[in-house]
Amino acid sequence: MSVTRLLRNPDSWLSQFLQENVKPNAAAAFIADANNRLPEPSSAPAEVDYLLSGMAFTYAFRFWVSPESWFDTVGYRGAEKLATQGFIDYLVDELRSSTAGLTDVDWNHRLAMASCIMAKFDSHQRGRKIKPQTGLLLMDDAGNVDSTKLGINLASVKDVSRLIPTIPEAWGTSGLAKPIDLESNQTFHWSRACGGGDAQMIIEGSLVEIKTSVRRHPIDLTSLYQQICYYLMDKSDEYRINRVIWYWSRHRSTLAVPISSLIKNPAKLRRKFSEAASKNGIQKDNGSRFRDPILDRIRKNCESDAAAGDWRW
């Protein structure tokens, strides 16, 4: 069970912890104010695959910051699993060597296609399997990427290519300069205790979450709790997180908020969270398995039945 699933279950220990320690009225006021600040979102093409578009745009943003950042992502590990990382290397080199940029329609389309491919490999690595193909089989006779062989939604490619030119302006609303580097898919000390959870990216001490929602008011309690949770999961402050940045691509806007504005006494709450995660979360067991209180009870019952000679499902 992932962090998101735990947060969507109001009865989970993680949801209960946040509800008890992050004042509901303050959270509701923050969400309402943040949503009201956002401009109207742009529309999406018909038949777009929103999951693919969202993940692909995140890869396009990473490429804008640093093309080399792609080599340290879940998507690249998915490509390695399918032995197609050489194909990704080729796409990166081809895009990086071009003199064109974000204002060039053809270059944007190629970056959008490459980003959709990375998104597909990302999904594969996370368990949503795709049919293995070698790099050459992903290209047609003219050397162009054949999207049909990965099941890529062309409406999503068009969607992402339209959003790519807005990146510099939208990121500028954060008040920060263009980053020189980023860290992708970072896990934390308590990630496993929360069923597995990795931050989308960390940029210069900021947790960055990129969304492509078409909703007028896209910020909700789960989105807020998720970023707070990532901060709390970093037990020893390894990543020096001091801020959360939400980037809403269709709204062409960002929201940068210091951790101290989201949590009263962050260090104290982090220590309290560690106690709760140690007690309630899924923990290491003999270095090879993970323990969950519910599974422990089931295992204990099964062992009792086996000892009594009654082993039935």
Short mmCIF file of C-alpha atoms in Angstrom, two decimals:
data_model
loop_
_atom_site.label_atom_id
_atom_site.label_comp_id
_atom_site.label_asym_id
_atom_site.label_seq_id
_atom_site.Cartn_x
_atom_site.Cartn_y
_atom_site.Cartn_z
CA MET A 1 0.00 0.00 0.00
CA SER A 2 1.53 3.33 -1.09
CA VAL A 3 1.57 6.66 0.74
CA THR A 4 -1.24 7.95 -1.48
CA ARG A 5 -3.45 4.95 -0.75
CA LEU A 6 -2.84 5.30 2.97
CA LEU A 7 -3.77 8.97 2.79
CA ARG A 8 -6.97 8.21 0.89
CA ASN A 9 -8.01 5.80 3.62
CA PRO A 10 -9.25 7.97 6.52
CA ASP A 11 -8.86 5.02 8.91
CA SER A 12 -5.18 4.35 8.16
CA TRP A 13 -2.60 5.19 10.82
CA LEU A 14 -1.01 7.75 8.47
CA SER A 15 -4.26 9.63 7.84
CA GLN A 16 -5.09 9.54 11.54
CA PHE A 17 -1.67 10.91 12.45
CA LEU A 18 -1.95 13.86 10.06
CA GLN A 19 -5.53 14.62 11.03
CA GLU A 20 -4.47 14.76 14.68
CA ASN A 21 -1.36 16.87 14.13
CA VAL A 22 -2.24 19.18 11.23
CA LYS A 23 -5.18 21.33 12.27
CA PRO A 24 -8.13 20.60 9.91
CA ASN A 25 -9.35 24.20 9.89
CA ALA A 26 -5.91 25.53 9.05
CA ALA A 27 -5.50 22.94 6.28
CA ALA A 28 -8.91 23.80 4.80
CA ALA A 29 -8.11 27.53 4.90
CA PHE A 30 -4.76 26.97 3.18
CA ILE A 31 -6.34 24.83 0.43
CA ALA A 32 -9.14 27.35 -0.23
CA ASP A 33 -6.72 30.27 -0.41
CA ALA A 34 -4.27 28.40 -2.66
CA ASN A 35 -7.02 27.32 -5.07
CA ASN A 36 -8.41 30.83 -5.30
CA ARG A 37 -5.01 32.18 -6.32
CA LEU A 38 -4.72 29.92 -9.35
CA PRO A 39 -5.75 31.23 -12.79
CA GLU A 40 -8.08 29.35 -15.11
CA PRO A 41 -6.47 26.18 -16.50
CA SER A 42 -6.03 25.52 -20.20
CA SER A 43 -8.08 22.71 -21.73
CA ALA A 44 -6.76 19.34 -22.83
CA PRO A 45 -7.24 17.76 -26.27
CA ALA A 46 -10.05 15.26 -26.62
CA GLU A 47 -9.18 11.62 -25.88
CA VAL A 48 -6.05 12.57 -23.94
CA ASP A 49 -4.60 10.02 -21.52
CA TYR A 50 -4.29 12.21 -18.41
CA LEU A 51 -2.03 9.81 -16.51
CA LEU A 52 0.39 9.60 -19.45
CA SER A 53 0.31 13.36 -20.06
CA GLY A 54 1.01 14.15 -16.43
CA MET A 55 3.92 11.77 -16.11
CA ALA A 56 5.36 12.75 -19.50
CA PHE A 57 5.22 16.47 -18.74
CA THR A 58 7.19 15.82 -15.57
CA TYR A 59 9.90 14.18 -17.69
CA ALA A 60 9.83 17.14 -20.09
CA PHE A 61 10.37 19.49 -17.15
CA ARG A 62 13.29 17.38 -15.94
CA PHE A 63 14.83 17.57 -19.41
CA TRP A 64 14.46 21.38 -19.38
CA VAL A 65 16.39 21.51 -16.10
CA SER A 66 19.03 18.95 -17.07
CA PRO A 67 18.91 16.32 -19.84
CA GLU A 68 21.25 14.15 -17.78
CA SER A 69 18.62 13.99 -15.02
CA TRP A 70 16.76 11.39 -17.10
CA PHE A 71 19.52 8.87 -16.40
CA ASP A 72 18.63 8.79 -12.70
CA THR A 73 14.88 8.23 -12.85
CA VAL A 74 12.40 5.40 -12.46
CA GLY A 75 11.77 5.63 -16.22
CA TYR A 76 15.41 4.99 -17.07
CA ARG A 77 15.51 2.02 -14.69
CA GLY A 78 12.44 0.70 -16.50
CA ALA A 79 14.29 1.07 -19.81
CA GLU A 80 17.25 -0.82 -18.34
CA LYS A 81 14.94 -3.62 -17.25
CA LEU A 82 13.78 -3.94 -20.86
CA ALA A 83 17.36 -3.55 -22.16
CA THR A 84 16.35 -0.45 -24.14
CA GLN A 85 18.37 2.17 -22.25
CA GLY A 86 20.56 2.62 -25.34
CA PHE A 87 17.46 3.89 -27.15
CA ILE A 88 16.88 6.50 -24.43
CA ASP A 89 20.55 7.51 -24.64
CA TYR A 90 20.05 8.06 -28.37
CA LEU A 91 16.93 10.18 -27.85
CA VAL A 92 18.65 12.35 -25.25
CA ASP A 93 21.72 12.90 -27.44
CA GLU A 94 19.55 13.72 -30.45
CA LEU A 95 17.47 16.28 -28.55
CA ARG A 96 20.46 17.77 -26.76
CA SER A 97 22.48 18.21 -29.94
CA SER A 98 19.72 20.16 -31.69
CA THR A 99 20.09 23.93 -31.93
CA ALA A 100 16.32 24.28 -31.55
CA GLY A 101 14.63 24.83 -28.21
CA LEU A 102 11.31 25.25 -26.45
CA THR A 103 10.01 27.68 -29.06
CA ASP A 104 10.51 25.22 -31.93
CA VAL A 105 7.32 23.25 -32.67
CA ASP A 106 9.09 20.23 -34.15
CA TRP A 107 11.60 20.02 -31.26
CA ASN A 108 8.77 20.28 -28.74
CA HIS A 109 6.97 17.42 -30.45
CA ARG A 110 10.08 15.24 -30.34
CA LEU A 111 10.67 16.05 -26.67
CA ALA A 112 7.00 15.30 -25.95
CA MET A 113 7.27 11.93 -27.69
CA ALA A 114 10.50 11.07 -25.87
CA SER A 115 8.90 12.12 -22.56
CA CYS A 116 5.89 9.88 -23.24
CA ILE A 117 8.27 6.98 -23.88
CA MET A 118 10.01 7.66 -20.57
CA ALA A 119 6.60 7.76 -18.89
CA LYS A 120 5.79 4.33 -20.34
CA PHE A 121 9.07 2.91 -19.03
CA ASP A 122 8.34 4.53 -15.67
CA SER A 123 4.98 2.75 -15.55
CA HIS A 124 6.66 -0.53 -16.46
CA GLN A 125 9.16 -0.18 -13.63
CA ARG A 126 6.35 0.52 -11.15
CA GLY A 127 4.55 -2.66 -12.13
CA ARG A 128 2.25 -1.63 -14.98
CA LYS A 129 3.89 -3.93 -17.53
CA ILE A 130 4.47 -3.10 -21.18
CA LYS A 131 5.55 -5.52 -23.87
CA PRO A 132 9.36 -5.54 -24.13
CA GLN A 133 10.74 -4.08 -27.34
CA THR A 134 14.30 -3.36 -28.39
CA GLY A 135 15.24 0.18 -29.32
CA LEU A 136 15.30 -0.57 -33.04
CA LEU A 137 11.84 -2.10 -32.95
CA LEU A 138 10.50 1.14 -31.48
CA MET A 139 11.43 2.98 -34.68
CA ASP A 140 9.98 2.87 -38.16
CA ASP A 141 11.94 2.47 -41.39
CA ALA A 142 12.59 6.22 -41.54
CA GLY A 143 14.18 6.25 -38.09
CA ASN A 144 11.22 7.91 -36.37
CA VAL A 145 9.68 6.67 -33.13
CA ASP A 146 6.72 4.38 -33.79
CA SER A 147 4.34 5.31 -30.97
CA THR A 148 1.97 2.44 -31.68
CA LYS A 149 4.56 -0.10 -30.49
CA LEU A 150 4.41 1.32 -26.99
CA GLY A 151 0.70 2.08 -27.02
CA ILE A 152 1.34 5.80 -26.70
CA ASN A 153 -1.71 8.03 -26.90
CA LEU A 154 -1.00 10.59 -29.66
CA ALA A 155 -3.42 13.08 -28.10
CA SER A 156 -1.15 13.05 -25.05
CA VAL A 157 1.92 13.73 -27.20
CA LYS A 158 0.12 16.75 -28.67
CA ASP A 159 -0.99 17.80 -25.20
CA VAL A 160 2.52 17.69 -23.73
CA SER A 161 4.06 19.44 -26.75
CA ARG A 162 1.63 22.34 -26.19
CA LEU A 163 2.58 22.62 -22.51
CA ILE A 164 6.37 22.47 -22.96
CA PRO A 165 6.84 26.10 -24.18
CA THR A 166 5.12 27.39 -21.03
CA ILE A 167 7.73 25.92 -18.67
CA PRO A 168 10.05 28.96 -18.25
CA GLU A 169 7.17 31.38 -17.65
CA ALA A 170 5.32 29.05 -15.29
CA TRP A 171 8.43 28.19 -13.27
CA GLY A 172 9.19 31.90 -13.05
CA THR A 173 6.05 32.39 -10.95
CA SER A 174 7.87 30.54 -8.13
CA GLY A 175 10.26 33.47 -7.82
CA LEU A 176 13.20 31.09 -8.31
CA ALA A 177 15.78 31.05 -11.08
CA LYS A 178 16.00 28.11 -13.46
CA PRO A 179 17.44 25.21 -11.44
CA ILE A 180 20.83 23.85 -12.38
CA ASP A 181 20.12 20.35 -11.11
CA LEU A 182 17.49 18.17 -9.48
CA GLU A 183 17.04 14.83 -7.74
CA SER A 184 14.29 12.52 -8.96
CA ASN A 185 12.22 9.84 -7.25
CA GLN A 186 14.01 10.14 -3.92
CA THR A 187 12.94 7.77 -1.15
CA PHE A 188 13.21 8.50 2.56
CA HIS A 189 14.02 6.75 5.80
CA TRP A 190 10.35 6.00 6.49
CA SER A 191 9.29 5.31 2.88
CA ARG A 192 8.98 1.58 3.44
CA ALA A 193 7.07 2.09 6.67
CA CYS A 194 4.49 4.00 4.63
CA GLY A 195 4.14 1.25 2.04
CA GLY A 196 6.63 2.82 -0.37
CA GLY A 197 6.80 6.43 -1.41
CA ASP A 198 9.14 8.53 -3.50
CA ALA A 199 9.07 12.27 -4.02
CA GLN A 200 8.61 13.36 -7.62
CA MET A 201 11.68 15.57 -7.39
CA ILE A 202 13.73 17.67 -5.00
CA ILE A 203 15.23 20.92 -6.26
CA GLU A 204 17.55 22.94 -4.04
CA GLY A 205 15.79 21.97 -0.81
CA SER A 206 12.30 22.18 -2.32
CA LEU A 207 9.90 19.28 -2.68
CA VAL A 208 8.46 19.80 -6.18
CA GLU A 209 5.18 18.22 -7.27
CA ILE A 210 4.09 18.76 -10.88
CA LYS A 211 0.44 18.27 -11.83
CA THR A 212 -1.46 18.60 -15.13
CA SER A 213 -4.96 18.75 -13.68
CA VAL A 214 -7.73 20.44 -15.68
CA ARG A 215 -9.73 21.15 -12.51
CA ARG A 216 -10.32 24.80 -11.69
CA HIS A 217 -9.45 24.15 -8.03
CA PRO A 218 -6.96 21.25 -8.09
CA ILE A 219 -5.40 21.43 -4.62
CA ASP A 220 -6.99 19.02 -2.14
CA LEU A 221 -6.23 17.59 1.29
CA THR A 222 -4.44 14.50 -0.10
CA SER A 223 -2.09 16.70 -2.14
CA LEU A 224 -1.27 18.78 0.94
CA TYR A 225 -0.84 15.79 3.26
CA GLN A 226 1.34 13.95 0.75
CA GLN A 227 4.01 16.67 0.65
CA ILE A 228 3.93 17.11 4.42
CA CYS A 229 4.32 13.36 4.72
CA TYR A 230 7.42 13.34 2.49
CA TYR A 231 9.02 15.95 4.71
CA LEU A 232 8.23 13.93 7.84
CA MET A 233 9.51 10.70 6.28
CA ASP A 234 13.00 12.26 5.94
CA LYS A 235 13.92 11.32 9.51
CA SER A 236 17.49 12.67 9.60
CA ASP A 237 16.83 15.69 7.35
CA GLU A 238 19.03 14.13 4.67
CA TYR A 239 17.62 16.31 1.89
CA ARG A 240 17.44 19.58 3.86
CA ILE A 241 13.86 20.16 2.72
CA ASN A 242 12.65 23.64 3.61
CA ARG A 243 9.89 24.31 1.08
CA VAL A 244 7.14 22.72 -1.02
CA ILE A 245 6.49 23.84 -4.59
CA TRP A 246 3.34 22.78 -6.42
CA TYR A 247 3.59 23.34 -10.18
CA TRP A 248 0.27 23.30 -12.05
CA SER A 249 1.20 23.07 -15.73
CA ARG A 250 -2.25 23.85 -17.19
CA HIS A 251 -2.64 26.79 -14.84
CA ARG A 252 0.86 28.01 -15.80
CA SER A 253 1.47 28.71 -12.17
CA THR A 254 3.40 27.55 -9.13
CA LEU A 255 2.82 27.80 -5.41
CA ALA A 256 5.92 27.89 -3.21
CA VAL A 257 5.32 27.47 0.53
CA PRO A 258 7.91 27.18 3.34
CA ILE A 259 7.60 24.05 5.46
CA SER A 260 7.36 26.28 8.53
CA SER A 261 4.14 27.74 7.09
CA LEU A 262 2.60 24.27 6.73
CA ILE A 263 3.72 22.75 10.03
CA LYS A 264 4.04 24.26 13.47
CA ASN A 265 7.40 23.18 14.96
CA PRO A 266 8.48 20.90 12.04
CA ALA A 267 11.39 19.23 13.87
CA LYS A 268 9.18 18.23 16.82
CA LEU A 269 6.48 16.81 14.52
CA ARG A 270 9.11 14.87 12.57
CA ARG A 271 10.26 13.18 15.78
CA LYS A 272 6.66 12.39 16.71
CA PHE A 273 6.09 10.97 13.22
CA SER A 274 9.13 8.69 13.59
CA GLU A 275 7.64 7.24 16.77
CA ALA A 276 4.30 6.62 15.03
CA ALA A 277 5.94 5.10 11.93
CA SER A 278 8.09 2.83 14.07
CA LYS A 279 5.04 1.61 15.96
CA ASN A 280 2.41 1.41 13.21
CA GLY A 281 4.16 1.26 9.86
CA ILE A 282 5.48 -1.62 7.78
CA GLN A 283 8.92 -2.35 9.19
CA LYS A 284 11.91 -4.44 8.24
CA ASP A 285 11.85 -7.99 9.55
CA ASN A 286 15.15 -9.92 9.53
CA GLY A 287 16.41 -7.67 6.78
CA SER A 288 14.39 -9.33 4.04
CA ARG A 289 10.67 -8.85 4.67
CA PHE A 290 8.42 -6.06 5.86
CA ARG A 291 5.95 -6.29 8.69
CA ASP A 292 2.47 -4.91 8.86
CA PRO A 293 0.27 -5.24 11.98
CA ILE A 294 -2.66 -6.73 10.04
CA LEU A 295 -0.46 -9.21 8.18
CA ASP A 296 1.20 -10.14 11.48
CA ARG A 297 -2.19 -11.08 12.96
CA ILE A 298 -3.06 -13.16 9.88
CA ARG A 299 0.34 -14.88 10.02
CA LYS A 300 -0.09 -15.61 13.74
CA ASN A 301 -3.54 -17.10 13.19
CA CYS A 302 -2.25 -19.27 10.34
CA GLU A 303 0.62 -20.52 12.52
CA SER A 304 -1.85 -21.39 15.30
CA ASP A 305 -4.06 -23.30 12.85
CA ALA A 306 -1.05 -25.16 11.49
CA ALA A 307 0.05 -26.18 14.99
CA ALA A 308 -3.46 -27.53 15.63
CA GLY A 309 -3.37 -29.49 12.39
CA ASP A 310 -6.02 -27.28 10.78
CA TRP A 311 -4.44 -25.61 7.74
CA ARG A 312 -7.25 -24.44 5.52
CA TRP A 313 -7.91 -21.31 3.43
#
